[in-house]
Amino acid sequence: MPESLKFPGFGPEQFSFFRQLARNNRKEWFDRNRERYQSHIVGPFRALLRELEPWALELNPDFETLGKTNRNFSRINRDIRFARDKSPYRAQYYLYLFVPTPQENHSSTRLYVGLAAEAVTVGFAMYDGGRESPMNTIFRPKVLEPGRLRRALTASRGGAELLALIRKAGAGRRYESYWYSLEKREWPKHQGFPAGPGDWKRMKGWVVRKRFAPSSRELAAGRFPAAVKKIFRELYPLYAFCAAPARAKAWSAGL
């Protein structure tokens, strides 16, 4: 791969852009800094996807890797039509790997790399994207057996399998975990893992991730893609359990 197309690493330019955007979240500022956004944010993320693509398709040949905005890459523009916060831009940017489904334009369950002013995060995320989202069509039927909700998550075979995957991935030791519920139109954040079937049932979002500070050496060009692959490899079985149909789930067996 030509040097100009290789991932350059994440450094002061990327973190500085988002710090300044957070203080100047206005269209006039963004228009003046659009070239910075393209060169320091969009460019490195697209280069990272190019480096990850061959490996990602070995992990799961059905992964989306076309590099489209609102699919592999998040949108920087916010939808403010019904939002209380009228800031026009998001002060973060994401790369997603997921298996596309006919029901969702971009998957609400994915492996991801995220960049914001304070850190880079890499991990697994799942959100309730509606009735047809993987959380409701794949994940909950596995964990919550109808008519058999008991106090312990391990009461269901799916729950026991999920706990085994969590332990195998080292979640709770190597990774941070937190989840969201919906209460009075707010999304309170809960640290750790849901405690049992009741929590899994009311869960609206779940994140398992590793956080890299801006000063981390792992963000360098020659090191970060390898770090992402290691994290994705370890968390892929969680993704497969939560979001993938039988074919993709089978890929987790040898990991």
mmCIF file of C-alpha atoms in Angstrom:
data_model
loop_
_atom_site.group_PDB
_atom_site.id
_atom_site.type_symbol
_atom_site.label_atom_id
_atom_site.label_comp_id
_atom_site.label_asym_id
_atom_site.label_seq_id
_atom_site.Cartn_x
_atom_site.Cartn_y
_atom_site.Cartn_z
ATOM 1 C CA MET A 1 0.000 0.000 0.000
ATOM 2 C CA PRO A 2 1.426 3.460 -0.909
ATOM 3 C CA GLU A 3 2.544 5.450 2.120
ATOM 4 C CA SER A 4 0.017 8.185 1.304
ATOM 5 C CA LEU A 5 -2.847 5.694 1.750
ATOM 6 C CA LYS A 6 -1.641 4.074 4.972
ATOM 7 C CA PHE A 7 -3.162 4.812 8.346
ATOM 8 C CA PRO A 8 -1.128 7.697 9.872
ATOM 9 C CA GLY A 9 -2.055 7.055 13.496
ATOM 10 C CA PHE A 10 -4.072 9.247 15.826
ATOM 11 C CA GLY A 11 -2.258 12.175 17.385
ATOM 12 C CA PRO A 12 -2.541 15.813 18.480
ATOM 13 C CA GLU A 13 -4.242 16.969 15.265
ATOM 14 C CA GLN A 14 -7.249 14.674 15.728
ATOM 15 C CA PHE A 15 -7.780 15.413 19.418
ATOM 16 C CA SER A 16 -7.267 19.146 18.889
ATOM 17 C CA PHE A 17 -9.909 19.219 16.145
ATOM 18 C CA PHE A 18 -12.583 17.741 18.401
ATOM 19 C CA ARG A 19 -11.626 19.899 21.385
ATOM 20 C CA GLN A 20 -12.053 22.978 19.231
ATOM 21 C CA LEU A 21 -15.259 21.692 17.682
ATOM 22 C CA ALA A 22 -16.749 21.169 21.158
ATOM 23 C CA ARG A 23 -16.045 24.855 21.925
ATOM 24 C CA ASN A 24 -17.128 26.149 18.508
ATOM 25 C CA ASN A 25 -20.017 23.924 17.471
ATOM 26 C CA ARG A 26 -21.307 26.227 14.735
ATOM 27 C CA LYS A 27 -21.650 25.900 10.978
ATOM 28 C CA GLU A 28 -19.424 28.949 10.345
ATOM 29 C CA TRP A 29 -16.534 27.412 12.309
ATOM 30 C CA PHE A 30 -16.965 24.003 10.724
ATOM 31 C CA ASP A 31 -17.014 25.454 7.198
ATOM 32 C CA ARG A 32 -13.710 27.213 7.897
ATOM 33 C CA ASN A 33 -12.233 23.968 9.226
ATOM 34 C CA ARG A 34 -13.769 21.499 6.761
ATOM 35 C CA GLU A 35 -10.409 20.771 5.144
ATOM 36 C CA ARG A 36 -8.977 19.875 8.572
ATOM 37 C CA TYR A 37 -11.925 17.559 9.142
ATOM 38 C CA GLN A 38 -11.357 15.799 5.827
ATOM 39 C CA SER A 39 -7.591 15.434 6.210
ATOM 40 C CA HIS A 40 -7.268 14.725 9.952
ATOM 41 C CA ILE A 41 -10.496 12.804 10.674
ATOM 42 C CA VAL A 42 -12.078 11.311 7.543
ATOM 43 C CA GLY A 43 -8.756 10.494 5.848
ATOM 44 C CA PRO A 44 -7.225 8.501 8.732
ATOM 45 C CA PHE A 45 -10.459 6.591 9.358
ATOM 46 C CA ARG A 46 -10.737 5.577 5.707
ATOM 47 C CA ALA A 47 -7.104 4.509 5.728
ATOM 48 C CA LEU A 48 -7.740 2.451 8.866
ATOM 49 C CA LEU A 49 -10.652 0.664 7.205
ATOM 50 C CA ARG A 50 -8.473 -0.127 4.158
ATOM 51 C CA GLU A 51 -5.879 -1.736 6.421
ATOM 52 C CA LEU A 52 -8.490 -3.662 8.399
ATOM 53 C CA GLU A 53 -10.604 -4.813 5.446
ATOM 54 C CA PRO A 54 -8.752 -8.009 4.359
ATOM 55 C CA TRP A 55 -8.468 -9.189 7.958
ATOM 56 C CA ALA A 56 -12.079 -8.244 8.765
ATOM 57 C CA LEU A 57 -13.412 -10.256 5.825
ATOM 58 C CA GLU A 58 -11.481 -13.275 7.051
ATOM 59 C CA LEU A 59 -13.108 -12.832 10.454
ATOM 60 C CA ASN A 60 -16.544 -12.644 8.813
ATOM 61 C CA PRO A 61 -16.955 -12.508 5.006
ATOM 62 C CA ASP A 62 -20.356 -10.828 5.406
ATOM 63 C CA PHE A 63 -18.997 -7.712 7.123
ATOM 64 C CA GLU A 64 -19.865 -4.391 5.465
ATOM 65 C CA THR A 65 -16.607 -2.785 4.207
ATOM 66 C CA LEU A 66 -17.793 -0.475 1.391
ATOM 67 C CA GLY A 67 -16.726 2.610 3.344
ATOM 68 C CA LYS A 68 -20.008 4.514 3.102
ATOM 69 C CA THR A 69 -21.003 7.294 5.465
ATOM 70 C CA ASN A 70 -23.810 6.272 7.824
ATOM 71 C CA ARG A 71 -22.764 2.637 7.383
ATOM 72 C CA ASN A 72 -19.029 2.045 7.972
ATOM 73 C CA PHE A 73 -18.579 5.653 9.104
ATOM 74 C CA SER A 74 -20.718 7.823 11.345
ATOM 75 C CA ARG A 75 -22.137 11.154 10.243
ATOM 76 C CA ILE A 76 -20.567 14.269 11.721
ATOM 77 C CA ASN A 77 -23.876 16.157 11.289
ATOM 78 C CA ARG A 78 -26.478 15.746 14.026
ATOM 79 C CA ASP A 79 -30.204 15.385 13.385
ATOM 80 C CA ILE A 80 -31.451 18.294 15.492
ATOM 81 C CA ARG A 81 -35.092 18.344 14.336
ATOM 82 C CA PHE A 82 -36.423 16.864 17.581
ATOM 83 C CA ALA A 83 -33.368 17.282 19.819
ATOM 84 C CA ARG A 84 -33.092 19.590 22.796
ATOM 85 C CA ASP A 85 -29.424 20.159 21.962
ATOM 86 C CA LYS A 86 -29.306 22.134 18.721
ATOM 87 C CA SER A 87 -25.542 21.796 18.210
ATOM 88 C CA PRO A 88 -25.196 20.934 14.500
ATOM 89 C CA TYR A 89 -22.176 18.576 14.783
ATOM 90 C CA ARG A 90 -21.111 15.554 16.791
ATOM 91 C CA ALA A 91 -17.805 15.976 18.620
ATOM 92 C CA GLN A 92 -16.807 12.380 17.827
ATOM 93 C CA TYR A 93 -16.407 10.080 14.841
ATOM 94 C CA TYR A 94 -16.808 6.314 14.437
ATOM 95 C CA LEU A 95 -15.832 3.379 12.248
ATOM 96 C CA TYR A 96 -18.231 0.404 12.324
ATOM 97 C CA LEU A 97 -17.973 -3.239 11.298
ATOM 98 C CA PHE A 98 -21.265 -5.112 11.087
ATOM 99 C CA VAL A 99 -23.249 -7.594 9.011
ATOM 100 C CA PRO A 100 -25.931 -5.602 7.145
ATOM 101 C CA THR A 101 -29.566 -6.639 7.388
ATOM 102 C CA PRO A 102 -32.566 -5.680 5.202
ATOM 103 C CA GLN A 103 -34.255 -4.150 8.247
ATOM 104 C CA GLU A 104 -31.561 -1.574 9.109
ATOM 105 C CA ASN A 105 -29.710 0.938 6.930
ATOM 106 C CA HIS A 106 -26.845 0.841 9.422
ATOM 107 C CA SER A 107 -26.621 -1.794 12.102
ATOM 108 C CA SER A 108 -27.426 -0.900 15.709
ATOM 109 C CA THR A 109 -25.094 -3.720 16.799
ATOM 110 C CA ARG A 110 -21.443 -3.582 15.738
ATOM 111 C CA LEU A 111 -17.743 -3.613 16.453
ATOM 112 C CA TYR A 112 -16.415 -0.065 16.423
ATOM 113 C CA VAL A 113 -13.522 2.393 16.689
ATOM 114 C CA GLY A 114 -14.418 5.806 18.104
ATOM 115 C CA LEU A 115 -12.481 9.074 18.336
ATOM 116 C CA ALA A 116 -13.376 12.040 20.564
ATOM 117 C CA ALA A 117 -11.485 14.874 22.220
ATOM 118 C CA GLU A 118 -10.639 12.883 25.340
ATOM 119 C CA ALA A 119 -9.857 9.388 24.019
ATOM 120 C CA VAL A 120 -10.008 6.709 21.343
ATOM 121 C CA THR A 121 -12.234 3.739 22.190
ATOM 122 C CA VAL A 122 -12.428 0.324 20.536
ATOM 123 C CA GLY A 123 -15.021 -2.310 21.274
ATOM 124 C CA PHE A 124 -18.504 -3.770 20.842
ATOM 125 C CA ALA A 125 -21.771 -1.825 21.039
ATOM 126 C CA MET A 126 -25.428 -2.837 20.846
ATOM 127 C CA TYR A 127 -28.474 -0.568 20.932
ATOM 128 C CA ASP A 128 -32.209 -1.090 20.728
ATOM 129 C CA GLY A 129 -32.886 0.068 17.188
ATOM 130 C CA GLY A 130 -36.562 -0.858 17.194
ATOM 131 C CA ARG A 131 -38.659 -3.978 16.800
ATOM 132 C CA GLU A 132 -36.566 -5.375 13.914
ATOM 133 C CA SER A 133 -33.138 -4.600 15.409
ATOM 134 C CA PRO A 134 -30.797 -7.467 16.378
ATOM 135 C CA MET A 135 -31.286 -6.691 20.068
ATOM 136 C CA ASN A 136 -34.959 -7.635 19.766
ATOM 137 C CA THR A 137 -34.898 -10.274 17.035
ATOM 138 C CA ILE A 138 -31.710 -12.172 17.937
ATOM 139 C CA PHE A 139 -30.285 -11.230 21.325
ATOM 140 C CA ARG A 140 -33.330 -11.162 23.607
ATOM 141 C CA PRO A 141 -34.869 -14.408 22.285
ATOM 142 C CA LYS A 142 -31.589 -16.181 23.088
ATOM 143 C CA VAL A 143 -31.199 -14.843 26.615
ATOM 144 C CA LEU A 144 -34.799 -14.455 27.721
ATOM 145 C CA GLU A 145 -36.667 -17.708 27.221
ATOM 146 C CA PRO A 146 -40.411 -16.944 27.138
ATOM 147 C CA GLY A 147 -42.198 -17.938 30.297
ATOM 148 C CA ARG A 148 -38.981 -18.942 32.063
ATOM 149 C CA LEU A 149 -37.605 -15.694 33.440
ATOM 150 C CA ARG A 150 -35.823 -16.503 36.698
ATOM 151 C CA ARG A 151 -33.591 -14.567 39.049
ATOM 152 C CA ALA A 152 -30.293 -15.849 37.694
ATOM 153 C CA LEU A 153 -29.222 -15.141 34.137
ATOM 154 C CA THR A 154 -27.819 -18.665 33.955
ATOM 155 C CA ALA A 155 -31.368 -20.026 34.233
ATOM 156 C CA SER A 156 -31.481 -19.988 30.415
ATOM 157 C CA ARG A 157 -29.072 -21.810 28.151
ATOM 158 C CA GLY A 158 -28.583 -18.633 26.136
ATOM 159 C CA GLY A 159 -27.734 -16.716 29.281
ATOM 160 C CA ALA A 160 -25.187 -19.299 30.324
ATOM 161 C CA GLU A 161 -23.589 -19.174 26.874
ATOM 162 C CA LEU A 162 -23.428 -15.387 27.002
ATOM 163 C CA LEU A 163 -21.733 -15.420 30.403
ATOM 164 C CA ALA A 164 -19.174 -17.907 29.076
ATOM 165 C CA LEU A 165 -18.416 -15.620 26.124
ATOM 166 C CA ILE A 166 -18.039 -12.617 28.441
ATOM 167 C CA ARG A 167 -15.524 -14.503 30.587
ATOM 168 C CA LYS A 168 -13.636 -15.780 27.532
ATOM 169 C CA ALA A 169 -13.293 -12.263 26.139
ATOM 170 C CA GLY A 170 -11.874 -11.028 29.432
ATOM 171 C CA ALA A 171 -14.680 -8.508 29.735
ATOM 172 C CA GLY A 172 -14.631 -6.998 33.200
ATOM 173 C CA ARG A 173 -10.850 -7.443 33.441
ATOM 174 C CA ARG A 174 -9.418 -6.124 30.172
ATOM 175 C CA TYR A 175 -12.490 -4.183 29.055
ATOM 176 C CA GLU A 176 -14.885 -1.637 30.493
ATOM 177 C CA SER A 177 -18.591 -2.549 30.350
ATOM 178 C CA TYR A 178 -21.650 -0.362 30.831
ATOM 179 C CA TRP A 179 -25.283 -0.390 29.751
ATOM 180 C CA TYR A 180 -28.266 1.934 29.411
ATOM 181 C CA SER A 181 -31.903 1.709 30.397
ATOM 182 C CA LEU A 182 -34.773 4.017 29.424
ATOM 183 C CA GLU A 183 -36.437 5.853 32.300
ATOM 184 C CA LYS A 184 -38.710 8.884 31.871
ATOM 185 C CA ARG A 185 -37.263 9.657 28.433
ATOM 186 C CA GLU A 186 -33.730 9.617 29.851
ATOM 187 C CA TRP A 187 -31.004 7.009 29.292
ATOM 188 C CA PRO A 188 -29.322 6.458 32.680
ATOM 189 C CA LYS A 189 -25.922 4.775 32.423
ATOM 190 C CA HIS A 190 -25.152 1.704 34.561
ATOM 191 C CA GLN A 191 -21.571 0.542 35.078
ATOM 192 C CA GLY A 192 -20.692 -3.129 34.741
ATOM 193 C CA PHE A 193 -22.963 -5.867 33.378
ATOM 194 C CA PRO A 194 -26.730 -6.262 33.739
ATOM 195 C CA ALA A 195 -27.393 -8.330 36.849
ATOM 196 C CA GLY A 196 -29.988 -10.734 35.457
ATOM 197 C CA PRO A 197 -32.969 -11.278 33.138
ATOM 198 C CA GLY A 198 -34.809 -8.191 34.383
ATOM 199 C CA ASP A 199 -31.877 -5.948 33.460
ATOM 200 C CA TRP A 200 -31.311 -7.651 30.099
ATOM 201 C CA LYS A 201 -34.998 -7.152 29.321
ATOM 202 C CA ARG A 202 -35.024 -3.395 30.041
ATOM 203 C CA MET A 203 -31.575 -2.745 28.556
ATOM 204 C CA LYS A 204 -31.545 -0.232 25.678
ATOM 205 C CA GLY A 205 -27.821 -0.213 25.008
ATOM 206 C CA TRP A 206 -24.671 -2.137 25.954
ATOM 207 C CA VAL A 207 -21.016 -1.234 25.368
ATOM 208 C CA VAL A 208 -17.885 -3.307 26.027
ATOM 209 C CA ARG A 209 -14.754 -1.344 25.162
ATOM 210 C CA LYS A 210 -11.109 -0.512 25.706
ATOM 211 C CA ARG A 211 -10.085 3.118 26.116
ATOM 212 C CA PHE A 212 -6.866 4.697 24.817
ATOM 213 C CA ALA A 213 -5.751 8.056 26.219
ATOM 214 C CA PRO A 214 -4.399 10.655 23.754
ATOM 215 C CA SER A 215 -0.876 9.968 25.027
ATOM 216 C CA SER A 216 -1.089 6.194 24.415
ATOM 217 C CA ARG A 217 1.685 4.746 22.261
ATOM 218 C CA GLU A 218 -0.811 2.219 20.918
ATOM 219 C CA LEU A 219 -2.349 4.960 18.740
ATOM 220 C CA ALA A 220 0.754 5.131 16.523
ATOM 221 C CA ALA A 221 0.501 4.213 12.848
ATOM 222 C CA GLY A 222 2.448 0.977 13.184
ATOM 223 C CA ARG A 223 0.637 -0.251 16.298
ATOM 224 C CA PHE A 224 -3.007 0.781 16.313
ATOM 225 C CA PRO A 225 -4.358 -1.466 13.512
ATOM 226 C CA ALA A 226 -2.874 -4.482 15.306
ATOM 227 C CA ALA A 227 -4.457 -3.365 18.594
ATOM 228 C CA VAL A 228 -7.853 -3.024 16.880
ATOM 229 C CA LYS A 229 -7.581 -6.505 15.375
ATOM 230 C CA LYS A 230 -6.778 -8.026 18.771
ATOM 231 C CA ILE A 231 -9.750 -6.335 20.434
ATOM 232 C CA PHE A 232 -12.143 -7.190 17.609
ATOM 233 C CA ARG A 233 -10.960 -10.804 17.638
ATOM 234 C CA GLU A 234 -11.601 -11.112 21.364
ATOM 235 C CA LEU A 235 -15.005 -9.402 21.254
ATOM 236 C CA TYR A 236 -16.259 -10.924 18.018
ATOM 237 C CA PRO A 237 -17.936 -13.883 19.780
ATOM 238 C CA LEU A 238 -20.028 -11.367 21.757
ATOM 239 C CA TYR A 239 -21.007 -9.645 18.521
ATOM 240 C CA ALA A 240 -21.870 -12.960 16.887
ATOM 241 C CA PHE A 241 -24.008 -14.074 19.823
ATOM 242 C CA CYS A 242 -25.878 -10.773 20.029
ATOM 243 C CA ALA A 243 -26.381 -9.849 16.385
ATOM 244 C CA ALA A 244 -25.610 -12.588 13.928
ATOM 245 C CA PRO A 245 -27.786 -15.352 12.496
ATOM 246 C CA ALA A 246 -26.706 -18.992 12.702
ATOM 247 C CA ARG A 247 -24.144 -18.834 9.889
ATOM 248 C CA ALA A 248 -22.156 -15.958 11.377
ATOM 249 C CA LYS A 249 -22.516 -17.299 14.889
ATOM 250 C CA ALA A 250 -20.641 -20.412 13.849
ATOM 251 C CA TRP A 251 -17.577 -18.298 13.110
ATOM 252 C CA SER A 252 -17.095 -17.704 16.837
ATOM 253 C CA ALA A 253 -16.494 -21.383 17.566
ATOM 254 C CA GLY A 254 -12.781 -21.338 16.804
ATOM 255 C CA LEU A 255 -11.948 -18.003 18.445
#
